Coordinates of C-alpha atoms and ligand atoms in Angstrom, one line a residue:
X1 CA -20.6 17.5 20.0
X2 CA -18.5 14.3 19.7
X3 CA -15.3 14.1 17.8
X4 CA -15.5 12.6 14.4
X5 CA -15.0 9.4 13.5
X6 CA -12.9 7.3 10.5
X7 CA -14.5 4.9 8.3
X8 CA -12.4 2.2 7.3
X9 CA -12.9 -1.4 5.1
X10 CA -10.5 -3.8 4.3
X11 CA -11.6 -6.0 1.3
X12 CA -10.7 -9.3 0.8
X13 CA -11.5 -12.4 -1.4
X14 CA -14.3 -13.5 0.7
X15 CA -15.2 -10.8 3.0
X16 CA -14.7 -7.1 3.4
X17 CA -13.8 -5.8 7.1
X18 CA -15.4 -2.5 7.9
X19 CA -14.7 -0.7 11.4
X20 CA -15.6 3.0 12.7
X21 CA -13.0 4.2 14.7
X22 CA -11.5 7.0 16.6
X23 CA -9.2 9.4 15.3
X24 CA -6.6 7.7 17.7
X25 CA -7.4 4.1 16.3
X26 CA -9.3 2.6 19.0
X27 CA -12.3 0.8 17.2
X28 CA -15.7 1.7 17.9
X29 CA -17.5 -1.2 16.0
X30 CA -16.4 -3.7 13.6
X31 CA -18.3 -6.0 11.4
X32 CA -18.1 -7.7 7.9
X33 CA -19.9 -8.5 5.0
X34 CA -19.4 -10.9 2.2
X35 CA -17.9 -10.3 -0.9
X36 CA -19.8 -10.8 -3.8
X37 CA -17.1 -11.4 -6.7
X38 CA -20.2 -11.4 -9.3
X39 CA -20.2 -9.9 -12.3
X40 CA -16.5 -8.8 -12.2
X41 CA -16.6 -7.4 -9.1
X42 CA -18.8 -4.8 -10.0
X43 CA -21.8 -4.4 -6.8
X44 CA -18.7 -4.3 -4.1
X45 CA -18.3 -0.6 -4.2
X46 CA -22.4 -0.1 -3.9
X47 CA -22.8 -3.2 -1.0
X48 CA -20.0 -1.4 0.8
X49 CA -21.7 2.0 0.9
X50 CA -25.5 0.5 1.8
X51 CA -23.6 -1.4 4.2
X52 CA -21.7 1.8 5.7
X53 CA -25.0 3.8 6.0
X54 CA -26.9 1.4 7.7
X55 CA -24.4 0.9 10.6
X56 CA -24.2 5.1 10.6
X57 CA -27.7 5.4 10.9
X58 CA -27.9 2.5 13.5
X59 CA -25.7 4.7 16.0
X60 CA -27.8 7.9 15.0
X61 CA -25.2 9.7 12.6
X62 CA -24.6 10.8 9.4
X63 CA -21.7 11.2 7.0
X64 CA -21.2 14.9 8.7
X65 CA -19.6 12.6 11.3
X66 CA -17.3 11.2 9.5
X67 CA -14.0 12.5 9.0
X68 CA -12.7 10.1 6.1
X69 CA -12.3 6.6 4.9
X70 CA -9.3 4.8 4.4
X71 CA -9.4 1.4 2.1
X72 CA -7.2 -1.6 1.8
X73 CA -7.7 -3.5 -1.7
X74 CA -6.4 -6.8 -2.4
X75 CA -3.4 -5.3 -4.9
X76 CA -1.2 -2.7 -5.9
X77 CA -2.8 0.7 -5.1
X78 CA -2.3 4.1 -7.0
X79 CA -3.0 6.4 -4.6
X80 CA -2.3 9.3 -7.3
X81 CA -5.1 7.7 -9.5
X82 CA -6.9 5.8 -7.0
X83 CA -6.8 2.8 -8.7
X84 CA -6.4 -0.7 -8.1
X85 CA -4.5 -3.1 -10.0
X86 CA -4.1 -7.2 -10.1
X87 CA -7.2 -7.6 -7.9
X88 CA -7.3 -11.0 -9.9
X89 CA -9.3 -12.5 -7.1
X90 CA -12.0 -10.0 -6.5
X91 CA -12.3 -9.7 -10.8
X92 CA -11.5 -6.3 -10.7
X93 CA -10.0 -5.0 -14.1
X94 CA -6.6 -3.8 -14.0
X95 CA -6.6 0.5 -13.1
X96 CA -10.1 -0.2 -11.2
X97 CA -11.1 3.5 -10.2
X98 CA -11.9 2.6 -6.5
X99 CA -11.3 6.2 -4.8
X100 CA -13.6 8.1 -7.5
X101 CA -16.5 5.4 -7.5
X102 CA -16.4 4.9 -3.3
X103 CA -16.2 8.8 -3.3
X104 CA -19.2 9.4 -5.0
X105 CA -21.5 6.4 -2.8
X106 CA -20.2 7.2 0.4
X107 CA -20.2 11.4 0.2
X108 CA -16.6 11.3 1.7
X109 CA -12.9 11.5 0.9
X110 CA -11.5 7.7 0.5
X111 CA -8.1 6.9 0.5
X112 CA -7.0 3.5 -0.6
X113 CA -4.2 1.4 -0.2
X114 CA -2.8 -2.2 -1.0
X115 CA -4.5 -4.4 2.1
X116 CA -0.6 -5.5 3.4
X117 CA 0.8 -2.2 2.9
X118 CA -2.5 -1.3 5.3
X119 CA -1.5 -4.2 7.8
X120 CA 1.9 -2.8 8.0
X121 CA 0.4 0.5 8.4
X122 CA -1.9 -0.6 11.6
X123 CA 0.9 -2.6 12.7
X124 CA 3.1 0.8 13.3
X125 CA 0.6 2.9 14.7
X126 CA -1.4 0.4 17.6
X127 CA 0.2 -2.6 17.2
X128 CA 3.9 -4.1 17.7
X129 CA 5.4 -1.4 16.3
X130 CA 4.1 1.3 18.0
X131 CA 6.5 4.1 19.4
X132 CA 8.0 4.3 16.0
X133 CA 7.7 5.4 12.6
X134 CA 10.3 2.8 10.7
X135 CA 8.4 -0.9 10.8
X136 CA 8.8 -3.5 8.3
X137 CA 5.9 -6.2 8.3
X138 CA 6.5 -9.1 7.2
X139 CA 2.9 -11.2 6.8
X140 CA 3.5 -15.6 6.2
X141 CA 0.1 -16.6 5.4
X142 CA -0.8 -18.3 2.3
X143 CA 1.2 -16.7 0.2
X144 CA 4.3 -13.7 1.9
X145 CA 3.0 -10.4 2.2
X146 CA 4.7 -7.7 3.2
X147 CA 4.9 -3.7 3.7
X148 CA 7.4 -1.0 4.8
X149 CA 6.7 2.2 6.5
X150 CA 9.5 4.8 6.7
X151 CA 8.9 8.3 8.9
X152 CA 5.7 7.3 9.6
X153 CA 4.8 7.1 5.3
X154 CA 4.3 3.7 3.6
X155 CA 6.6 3.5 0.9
X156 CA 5.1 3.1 -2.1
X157 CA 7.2 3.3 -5.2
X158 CA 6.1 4.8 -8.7
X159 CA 3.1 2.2 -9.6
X160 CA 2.5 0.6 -6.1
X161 CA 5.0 -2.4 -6.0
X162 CA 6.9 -1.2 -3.1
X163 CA 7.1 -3.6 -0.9
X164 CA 6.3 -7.1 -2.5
X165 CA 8.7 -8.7 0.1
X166 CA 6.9 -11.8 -1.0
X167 CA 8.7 -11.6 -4.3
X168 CA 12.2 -10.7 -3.3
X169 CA 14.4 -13.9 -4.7
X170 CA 16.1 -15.4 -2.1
X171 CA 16.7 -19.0 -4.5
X172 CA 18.4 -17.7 -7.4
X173 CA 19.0 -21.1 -9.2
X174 CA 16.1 -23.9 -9.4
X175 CA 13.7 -22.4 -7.3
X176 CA 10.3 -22.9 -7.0
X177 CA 7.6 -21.4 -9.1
X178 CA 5.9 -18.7 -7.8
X179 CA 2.6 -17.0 -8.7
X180 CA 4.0 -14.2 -10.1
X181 CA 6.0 -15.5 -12.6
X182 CA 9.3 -15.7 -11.2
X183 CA 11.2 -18.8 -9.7
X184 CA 12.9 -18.6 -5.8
X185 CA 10.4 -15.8 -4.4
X186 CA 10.4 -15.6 -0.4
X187 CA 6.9 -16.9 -1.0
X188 CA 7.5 -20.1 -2.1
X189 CA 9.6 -21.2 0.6
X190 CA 9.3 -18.9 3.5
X191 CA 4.6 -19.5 3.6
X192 CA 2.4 -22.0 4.3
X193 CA 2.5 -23.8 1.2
X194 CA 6.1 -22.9 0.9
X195 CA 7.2 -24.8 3.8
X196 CA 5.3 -27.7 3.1
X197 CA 6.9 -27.4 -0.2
X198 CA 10.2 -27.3 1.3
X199 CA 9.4 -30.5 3.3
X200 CA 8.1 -32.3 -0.1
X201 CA 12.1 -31.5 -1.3
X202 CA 13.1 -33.7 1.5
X203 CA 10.9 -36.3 0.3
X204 CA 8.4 -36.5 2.5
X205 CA 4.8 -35.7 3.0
X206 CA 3.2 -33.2 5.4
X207 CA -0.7 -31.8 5.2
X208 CA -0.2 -28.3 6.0
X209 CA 3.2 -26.1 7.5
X210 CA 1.6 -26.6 11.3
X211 CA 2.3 -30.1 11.0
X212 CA 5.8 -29.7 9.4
X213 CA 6.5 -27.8 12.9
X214 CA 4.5 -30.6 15.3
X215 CA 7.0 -33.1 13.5
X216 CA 10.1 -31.2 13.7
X217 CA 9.2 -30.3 17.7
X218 CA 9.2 -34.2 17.8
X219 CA 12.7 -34.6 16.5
X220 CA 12.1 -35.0 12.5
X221 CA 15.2 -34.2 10.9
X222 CA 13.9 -33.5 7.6
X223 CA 11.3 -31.1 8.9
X224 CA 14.2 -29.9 11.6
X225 CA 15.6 -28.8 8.6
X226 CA 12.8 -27.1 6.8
X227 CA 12.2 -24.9 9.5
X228 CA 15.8 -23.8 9.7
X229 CA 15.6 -23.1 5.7
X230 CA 12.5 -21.1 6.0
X231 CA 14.2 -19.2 8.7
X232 CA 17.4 -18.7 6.7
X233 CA 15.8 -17.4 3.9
X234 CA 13.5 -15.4 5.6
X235 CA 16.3 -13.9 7.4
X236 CA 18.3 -13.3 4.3
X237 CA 15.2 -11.2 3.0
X238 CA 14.7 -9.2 5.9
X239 CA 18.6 -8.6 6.2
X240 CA 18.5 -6.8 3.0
X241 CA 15.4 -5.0 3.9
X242 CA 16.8 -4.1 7.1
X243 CA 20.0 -2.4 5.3
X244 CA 18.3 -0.8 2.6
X245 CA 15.5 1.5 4.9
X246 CA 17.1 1.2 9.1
X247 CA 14.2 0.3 10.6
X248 CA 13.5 0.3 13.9
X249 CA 11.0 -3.2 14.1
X250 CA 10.5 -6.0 12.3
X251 CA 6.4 -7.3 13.0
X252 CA 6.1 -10.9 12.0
X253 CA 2.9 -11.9 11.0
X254 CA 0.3 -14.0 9.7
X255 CA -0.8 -18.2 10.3
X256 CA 3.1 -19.3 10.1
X257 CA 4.3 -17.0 12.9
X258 CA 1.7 -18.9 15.1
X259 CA 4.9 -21.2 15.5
X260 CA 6.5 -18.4 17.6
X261 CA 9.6 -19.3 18.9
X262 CA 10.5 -22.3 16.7
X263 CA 10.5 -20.0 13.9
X264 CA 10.9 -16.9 16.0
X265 CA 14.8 -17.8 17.2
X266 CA 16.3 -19.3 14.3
X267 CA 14.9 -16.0 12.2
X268 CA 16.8 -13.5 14.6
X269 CA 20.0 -15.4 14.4
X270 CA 19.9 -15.0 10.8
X271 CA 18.6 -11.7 10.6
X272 CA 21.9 -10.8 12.8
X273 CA 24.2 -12.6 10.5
X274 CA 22.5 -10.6 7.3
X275 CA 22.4 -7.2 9.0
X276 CA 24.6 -4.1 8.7
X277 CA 26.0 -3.8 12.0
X278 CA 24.9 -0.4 12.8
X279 CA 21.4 -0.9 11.2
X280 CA 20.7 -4.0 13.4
X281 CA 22.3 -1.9 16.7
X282 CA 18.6 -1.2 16.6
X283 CA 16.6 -3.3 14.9
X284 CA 13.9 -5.5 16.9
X285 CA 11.6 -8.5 15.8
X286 CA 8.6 -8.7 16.9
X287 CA 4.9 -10.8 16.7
X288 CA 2.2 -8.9 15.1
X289 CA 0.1 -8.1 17.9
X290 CA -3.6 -6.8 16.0
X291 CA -4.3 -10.0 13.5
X292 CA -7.3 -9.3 11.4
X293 CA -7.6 -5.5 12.9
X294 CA -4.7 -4.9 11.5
X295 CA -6.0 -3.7 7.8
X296 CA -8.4 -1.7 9.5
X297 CA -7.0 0.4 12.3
X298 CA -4.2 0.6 9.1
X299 CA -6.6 1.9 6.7
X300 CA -7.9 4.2 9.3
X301 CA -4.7 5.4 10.1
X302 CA -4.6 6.4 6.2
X303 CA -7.5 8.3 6.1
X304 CA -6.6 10.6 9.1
X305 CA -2.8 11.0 7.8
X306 CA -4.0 12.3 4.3
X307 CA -7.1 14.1 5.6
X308 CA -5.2 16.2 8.2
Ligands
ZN1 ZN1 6.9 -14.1 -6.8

């Protein structure tokens, strides 16, 4: 008899990651499938479970082999109500009852999460911050996500909004925009479009934040100076993070952190000046080391927690 395995999918706006995996988080098989954002949303749930029996019966097994599934969705989770909220891109209506509906296709206990919080969650237990249970990740793609685990628990907070790092106001007066409402959000300086953002400030043009970094590696001032804001501001952010929950790492993620040291050394030099003494005596920054698998092996990670 072989040991059982974990389920876990991680959907996105496009496509939804689904992996079987060991109950030690070493993936057995990975694939994807499209998401189809029809219709509000409303066949994922069904294409997920067709999906998920297929590959079972592929490798000869059945959902008696399966110990659980773990789910990241694309905004903040309930894991009390197993809902889903402010999955705006998928079409999802807000409280979307993702656990009970999954439940019932799939035959197994599901336990969802927000897809970051799932990242961070990976992240901790296989990637750059294994060895401990106190990681803060910190994801600069797009937009800034974000998600911090404490004892080995994500934290959560009463409806799900726990660690929106990308919303934490580091620009208190004329900031940008952001999506969410608010003006001077991490996001809108410290991600992709927020650096490029940063470099319009100065003035200038650049296509995309990679080519903010080519310029300043070539001795730009203005974009010299963009990187050392993002930095700063990022480092501001995780400073407070860092003295509110001690952690032990810092995983830096996502397309921005591509830049590695450029960004990498300016960001630990700020996170020192920001940092309770004590609380950075052991705090480390590291590169997120699982990129796409992170969601996953996080989710998968989730599932085993809550099952055993
Ligand atoms: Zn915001």
């Amino acid at each position: 008899m072989s040991e059982k395995r974990l389920a876990a999918f991680d959907i996105g706006g496009t496509s939804i990651k689904m992996a079987f995996l060991t109950t030690e988080g070493d993936i057995i098989r990975k694939w994807s499938i499209p998401t189809d954002r029809s219709e509000a949303g409303v066949k994922i749930v069904q294409d997920i479970a067709r999906s998920f029996y297929k590959e079972l019966e592929a490798d000869g097994l059945t959902t008696v082999d399966v110990l659980a599934a773990g789910v990241g969705a694309p905004g903040p989770a309930d894991p009390e109500q197993g809902t889903i909220s402010g999955a705006v891109n998928i079409g999802w209506p807000n409280g979307y009852p993702l656990k009970k509906l999954l439940e019932e296709a799939i035959e197994l206990p599901v336990f969802i999460e927000n897809d970051a919080n799932c990242a961070a969650l990976g992240e901790m237990w296989r990637g750059a911050g294994s060895g401990t249970g106190d990681v803060v990740c910190v994801t600069l793609g797009t937009g800034v996500g974000g998600g911090v685990v404490s004892r080995g628990m994500i934290i959560t907070g009463v409806n799900g909004s726990a660690g929106e790092i990308g919303h934490i106001t580091v620009v208190p007066e004329n900031g940008f925009l952001c999506n969410c409402g608010k003006k001077g959000c991490l996001e809108t300086v410290a991600s992709a479009t927020g650096i490029v953002n940063l470099y319009k400030a100065e003035g200038k043009e650049a296509p995309d934040a990679r080519t903010v970094f080519e310029f300043a590696a070539a001795g730009d001032e203005a974009a010299k100076r963009v990187i050392d804001r993002c930095a700063f501001y990022l480092g501001l952010a995780i400073g407070n993070i860092a003295n509110t929950v001690n952690p032990a790492k810092v995983v830096v993620g996502g397309g921005v952190s591509e830049a590695g040291e450029a960004l990498l050394l300016p960001l630990e030099q700020y996170v020192k000046q920001f940092t309770f003494p004590r609380a950075m005596d052991v705090l480390s920054i590291e590169k997120a080391q699982l990129g796409n698998d992170a969601g996953v092996i996080g989710a998968a990670y989730l599932a085993k927690v809550m099952t055993v």
